[in-house]
Backbone as a ProteinNet text record, in pm:
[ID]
protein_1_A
[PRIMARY]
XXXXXXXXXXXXXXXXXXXXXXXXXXXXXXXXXXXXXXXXXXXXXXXXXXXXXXXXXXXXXXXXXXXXXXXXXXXXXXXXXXXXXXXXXXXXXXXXXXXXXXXXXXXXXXXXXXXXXXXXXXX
[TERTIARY]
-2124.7	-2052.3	-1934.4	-1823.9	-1704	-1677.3	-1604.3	-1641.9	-1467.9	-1428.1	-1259.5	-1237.2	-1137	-1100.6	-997.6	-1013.4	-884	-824.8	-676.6	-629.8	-560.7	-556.6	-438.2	-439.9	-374.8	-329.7	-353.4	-444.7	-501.5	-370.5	-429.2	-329.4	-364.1	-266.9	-372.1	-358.7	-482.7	-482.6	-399.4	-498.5	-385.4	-510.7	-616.3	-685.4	-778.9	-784.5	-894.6	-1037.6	-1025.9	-1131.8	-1281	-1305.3	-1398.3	-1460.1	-1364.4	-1399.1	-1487.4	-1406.6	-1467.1	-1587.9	-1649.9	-1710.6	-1873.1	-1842.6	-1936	-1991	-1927.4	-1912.8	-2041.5	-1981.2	-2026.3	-2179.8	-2181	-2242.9	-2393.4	-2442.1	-2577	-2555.7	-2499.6	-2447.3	-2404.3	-2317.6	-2272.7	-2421.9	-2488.5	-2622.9	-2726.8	-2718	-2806.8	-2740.3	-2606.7	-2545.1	-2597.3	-2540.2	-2478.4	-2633.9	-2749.9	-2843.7	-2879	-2771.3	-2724.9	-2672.9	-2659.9	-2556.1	-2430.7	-2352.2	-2209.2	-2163	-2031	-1964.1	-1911.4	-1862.3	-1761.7	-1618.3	-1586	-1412.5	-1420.7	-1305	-1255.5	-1152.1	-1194.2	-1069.7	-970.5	-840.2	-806.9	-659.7	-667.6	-605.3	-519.2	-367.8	-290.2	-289.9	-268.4	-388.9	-224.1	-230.3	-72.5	-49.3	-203.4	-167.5	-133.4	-88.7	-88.8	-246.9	-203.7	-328.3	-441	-534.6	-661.5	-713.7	-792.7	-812	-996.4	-1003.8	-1111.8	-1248.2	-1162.3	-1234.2	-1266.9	-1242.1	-1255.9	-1425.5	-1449.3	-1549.7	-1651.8	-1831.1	-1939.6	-1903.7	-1872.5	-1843.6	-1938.2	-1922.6	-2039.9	-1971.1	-1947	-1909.6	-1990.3	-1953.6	-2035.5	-2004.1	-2075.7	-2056.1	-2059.3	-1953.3	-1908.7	-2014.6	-2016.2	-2143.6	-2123	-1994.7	-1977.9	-1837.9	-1840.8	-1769.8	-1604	-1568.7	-1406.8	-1350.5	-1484.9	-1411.8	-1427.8	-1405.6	-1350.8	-1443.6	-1520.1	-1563.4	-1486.8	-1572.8	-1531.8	-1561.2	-1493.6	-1509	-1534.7	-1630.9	-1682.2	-1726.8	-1701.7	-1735	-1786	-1915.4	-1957.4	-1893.7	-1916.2	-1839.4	-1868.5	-1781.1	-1847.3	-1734.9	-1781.1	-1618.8	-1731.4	-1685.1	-1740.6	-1897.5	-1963.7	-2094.4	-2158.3	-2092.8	-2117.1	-2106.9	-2236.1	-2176.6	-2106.9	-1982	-1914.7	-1899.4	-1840.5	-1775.2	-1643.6	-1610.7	-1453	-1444.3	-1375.5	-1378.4	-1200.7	-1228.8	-1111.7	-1167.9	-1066.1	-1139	-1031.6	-1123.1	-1032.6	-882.1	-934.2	-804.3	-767	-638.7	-609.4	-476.1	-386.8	-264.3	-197.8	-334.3	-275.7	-238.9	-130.1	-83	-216.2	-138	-285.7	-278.3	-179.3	-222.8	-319	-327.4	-399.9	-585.4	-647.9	-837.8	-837.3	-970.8	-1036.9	-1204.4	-1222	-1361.7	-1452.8	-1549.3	-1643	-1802.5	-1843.7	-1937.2	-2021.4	-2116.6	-2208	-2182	-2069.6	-1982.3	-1904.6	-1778.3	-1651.1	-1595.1	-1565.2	-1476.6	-1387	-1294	-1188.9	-1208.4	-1332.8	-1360.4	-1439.8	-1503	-1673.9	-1582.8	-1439.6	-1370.4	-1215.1	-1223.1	-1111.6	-984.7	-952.3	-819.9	-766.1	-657.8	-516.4	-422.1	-302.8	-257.7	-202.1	-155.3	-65.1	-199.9	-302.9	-391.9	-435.7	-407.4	-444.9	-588.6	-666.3	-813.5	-791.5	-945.6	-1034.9	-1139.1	-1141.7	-1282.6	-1332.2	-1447.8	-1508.1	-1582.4	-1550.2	-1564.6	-1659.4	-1784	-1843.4	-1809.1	-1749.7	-1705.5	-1794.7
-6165.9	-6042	-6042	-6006	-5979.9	-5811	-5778.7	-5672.5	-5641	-5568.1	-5519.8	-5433.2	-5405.3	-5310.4	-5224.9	-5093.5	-5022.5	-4896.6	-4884.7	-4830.3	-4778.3	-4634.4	-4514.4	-4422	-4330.2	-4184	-4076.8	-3972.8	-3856.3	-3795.9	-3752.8	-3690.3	-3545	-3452.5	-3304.3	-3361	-3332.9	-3357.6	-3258.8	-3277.6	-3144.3	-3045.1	-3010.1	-2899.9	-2952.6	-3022.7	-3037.8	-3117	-3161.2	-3248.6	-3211.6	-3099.6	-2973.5	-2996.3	-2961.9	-2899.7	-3016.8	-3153.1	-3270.9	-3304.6	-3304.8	-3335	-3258.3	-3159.9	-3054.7	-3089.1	-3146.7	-3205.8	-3342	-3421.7	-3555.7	-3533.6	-3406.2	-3389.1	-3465.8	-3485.5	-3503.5	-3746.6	-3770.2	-3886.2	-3949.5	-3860.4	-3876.4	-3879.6	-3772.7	-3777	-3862.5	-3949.6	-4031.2	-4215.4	-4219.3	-4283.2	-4277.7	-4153.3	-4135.2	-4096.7	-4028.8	-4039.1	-3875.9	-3846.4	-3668.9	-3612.1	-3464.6	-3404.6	-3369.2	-3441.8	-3435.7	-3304.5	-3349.3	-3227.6	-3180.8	-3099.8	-3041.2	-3025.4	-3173.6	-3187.1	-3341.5	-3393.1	-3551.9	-3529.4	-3635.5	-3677	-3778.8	-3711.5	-3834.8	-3942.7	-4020.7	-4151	-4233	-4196.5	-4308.7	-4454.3	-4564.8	-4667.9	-4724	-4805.4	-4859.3	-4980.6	-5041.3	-5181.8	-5164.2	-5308.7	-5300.3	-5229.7	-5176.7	-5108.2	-5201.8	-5130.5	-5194.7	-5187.9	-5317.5	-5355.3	-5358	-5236.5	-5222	-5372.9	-5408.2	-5468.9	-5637.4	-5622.7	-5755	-5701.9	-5609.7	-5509.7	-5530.8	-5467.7	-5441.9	-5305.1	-5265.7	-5149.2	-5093.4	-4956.3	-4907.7	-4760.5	-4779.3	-4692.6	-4566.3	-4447.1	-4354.1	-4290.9	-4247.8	-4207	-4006.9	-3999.6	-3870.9	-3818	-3673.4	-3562.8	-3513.5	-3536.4	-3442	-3517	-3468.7	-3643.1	-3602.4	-3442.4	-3411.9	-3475.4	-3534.9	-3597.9	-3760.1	-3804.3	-3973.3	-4039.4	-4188.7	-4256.1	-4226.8	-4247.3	-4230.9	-4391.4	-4445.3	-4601.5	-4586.7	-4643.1	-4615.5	-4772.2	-4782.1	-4839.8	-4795	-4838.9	-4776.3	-4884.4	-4784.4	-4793.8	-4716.7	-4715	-4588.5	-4590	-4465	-4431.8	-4343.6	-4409.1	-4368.1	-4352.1	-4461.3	-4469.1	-4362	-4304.1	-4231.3	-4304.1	-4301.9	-4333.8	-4251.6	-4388.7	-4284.2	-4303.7	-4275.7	-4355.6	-4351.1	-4428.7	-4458.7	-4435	-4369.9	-4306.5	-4330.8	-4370.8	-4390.4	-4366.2	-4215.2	-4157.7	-4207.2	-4273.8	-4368.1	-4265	-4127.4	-4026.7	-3994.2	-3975.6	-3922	-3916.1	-3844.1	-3800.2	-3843	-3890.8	-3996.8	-4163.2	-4208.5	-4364.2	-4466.2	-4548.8	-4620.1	-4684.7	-4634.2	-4648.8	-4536.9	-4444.9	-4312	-4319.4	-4343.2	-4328.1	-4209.4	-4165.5	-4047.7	-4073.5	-4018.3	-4030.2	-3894.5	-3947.3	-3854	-3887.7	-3775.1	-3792.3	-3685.7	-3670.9	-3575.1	-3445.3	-3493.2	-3385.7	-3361.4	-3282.5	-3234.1	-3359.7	-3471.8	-3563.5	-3507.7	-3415	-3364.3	-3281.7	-3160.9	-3115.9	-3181.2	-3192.8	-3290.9	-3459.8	-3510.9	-3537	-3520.1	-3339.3	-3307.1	-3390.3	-3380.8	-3485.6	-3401.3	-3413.9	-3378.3	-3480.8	-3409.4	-3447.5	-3548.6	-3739.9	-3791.3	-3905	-3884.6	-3902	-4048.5	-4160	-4322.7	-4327	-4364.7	-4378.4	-4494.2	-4558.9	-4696.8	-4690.4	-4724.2	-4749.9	-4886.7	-4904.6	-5022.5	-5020.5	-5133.9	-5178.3	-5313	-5299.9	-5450.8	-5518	-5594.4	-5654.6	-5806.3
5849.9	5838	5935.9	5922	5969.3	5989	6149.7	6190.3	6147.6	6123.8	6130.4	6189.9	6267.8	6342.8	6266.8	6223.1	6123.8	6247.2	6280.7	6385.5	6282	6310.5	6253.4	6327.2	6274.4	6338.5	6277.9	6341.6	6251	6192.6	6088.9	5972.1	5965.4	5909.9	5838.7	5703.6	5627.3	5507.8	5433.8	5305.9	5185.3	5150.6	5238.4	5237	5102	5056.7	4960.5	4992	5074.3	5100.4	5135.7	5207.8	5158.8	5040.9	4975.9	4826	4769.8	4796	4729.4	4808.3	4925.1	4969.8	4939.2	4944.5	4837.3	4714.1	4651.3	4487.8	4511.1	4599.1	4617.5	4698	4790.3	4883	4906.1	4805.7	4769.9	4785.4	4711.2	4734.6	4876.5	4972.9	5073	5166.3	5162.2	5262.4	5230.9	5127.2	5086.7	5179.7	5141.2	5224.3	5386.6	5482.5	5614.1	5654.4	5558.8	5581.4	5710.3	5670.1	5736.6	5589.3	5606.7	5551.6	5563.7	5519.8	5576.3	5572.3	5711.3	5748.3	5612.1	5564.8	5482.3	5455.1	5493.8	5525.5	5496.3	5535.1	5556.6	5724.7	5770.2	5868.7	5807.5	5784.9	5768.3	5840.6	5820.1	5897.9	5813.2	5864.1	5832.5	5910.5	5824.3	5894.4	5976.3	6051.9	6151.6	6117.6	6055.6	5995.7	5804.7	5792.4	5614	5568.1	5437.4	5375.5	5377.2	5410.9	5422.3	5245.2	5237.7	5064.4	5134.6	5061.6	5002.3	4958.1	4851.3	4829.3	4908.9	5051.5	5150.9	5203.5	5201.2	5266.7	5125.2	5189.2	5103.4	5049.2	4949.8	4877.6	4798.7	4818.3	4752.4	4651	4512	4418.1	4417.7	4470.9	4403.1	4257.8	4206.6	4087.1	4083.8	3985.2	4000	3948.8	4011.4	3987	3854.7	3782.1	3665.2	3576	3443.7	3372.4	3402.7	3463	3465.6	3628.2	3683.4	3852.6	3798.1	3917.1	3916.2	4061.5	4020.5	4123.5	4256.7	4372.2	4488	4531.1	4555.3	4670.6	4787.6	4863.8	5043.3	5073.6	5201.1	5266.7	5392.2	5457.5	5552.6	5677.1	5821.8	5929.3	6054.8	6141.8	6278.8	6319.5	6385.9	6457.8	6605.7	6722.3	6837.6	6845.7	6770.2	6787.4	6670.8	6577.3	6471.8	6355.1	6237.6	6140.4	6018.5	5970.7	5894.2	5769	5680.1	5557.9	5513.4	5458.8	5513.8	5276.5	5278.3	5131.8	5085.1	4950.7	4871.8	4714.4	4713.9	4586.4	4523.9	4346.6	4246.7	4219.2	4218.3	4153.7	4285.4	4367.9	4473.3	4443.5	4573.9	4584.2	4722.4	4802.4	4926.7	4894.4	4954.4	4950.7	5021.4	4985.1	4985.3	5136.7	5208.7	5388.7	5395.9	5365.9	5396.4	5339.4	5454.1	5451.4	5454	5440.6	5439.8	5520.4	5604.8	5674.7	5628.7	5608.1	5572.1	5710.5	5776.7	5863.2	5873.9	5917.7	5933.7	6028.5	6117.5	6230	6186.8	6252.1	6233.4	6328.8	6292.8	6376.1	6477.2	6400.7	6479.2	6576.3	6561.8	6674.1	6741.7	6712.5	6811.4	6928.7	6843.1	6972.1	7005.1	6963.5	7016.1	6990.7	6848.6	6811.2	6745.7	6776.4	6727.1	6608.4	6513.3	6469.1	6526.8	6502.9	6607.6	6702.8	6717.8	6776.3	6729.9	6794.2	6751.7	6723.7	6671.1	6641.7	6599.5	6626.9	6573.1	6525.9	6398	6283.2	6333.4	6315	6318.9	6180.6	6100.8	5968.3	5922.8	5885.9	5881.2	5742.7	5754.4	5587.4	5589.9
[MASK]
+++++++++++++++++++++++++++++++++++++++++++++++++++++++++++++++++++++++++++++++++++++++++++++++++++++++++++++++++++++++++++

């Protein structure tokens, strides 16, 4: 296994990620093995887009036939585990992750928009 290091900069999202995370919710806690927070953190990455598919990937399948697969790869961020999410339908570029975790990332360590972060990624 190969560990990757993914460095970006917290982003504000576009307020939807809530919504989706709710949807998936049941999928996500079967994963993270918690019930996830109710948001995404997300991270424009500083290196070229990270490809998915170099990593063990794990497809979830949509709760209902009008949404679209979600792509994850699991990961940690500060000794937390997380999942590092790339939903097939989105409106972010493909530098832009989405973290999904059982906390509020952003509050629990106090990050701000602008804010460098490191994923740790086992591929």
């Amino acid at each position: 296994m190969v560990r990757k290091i993914l460095k970006g900069a917290v982003i504000s999202g576009l307020g939807e990620g809530g919504y989706y995370v709710r949807l998936y919710s049941d999928q996500f806690e079967q994963i993270l093995g918690g019930e996830p927070y109710h948001g995404t953190l997300n991270v424009k990455l500083l290196d070229p887009v990270f490809n998915f598919n170099d990593c063990h990937t794990v497809v979830i399948p949509p709760p209902s036939k009008s949404l679209f697969p979600v792509v994850a790869v699991l990961g940690s961020f500060h000794g937390e585990r997380v999942l590092i999410i790339r939903p097939l339908a989105t409106r972010h570029g493909e530098n832009i992750i989405e973290i999904v975790a059982t906390a509020n990332l952003r509050e629990k360590f106090k990050l701000r928009d602008g804010d460098i972060v490191e994923l740790l990624v086992e591929c």
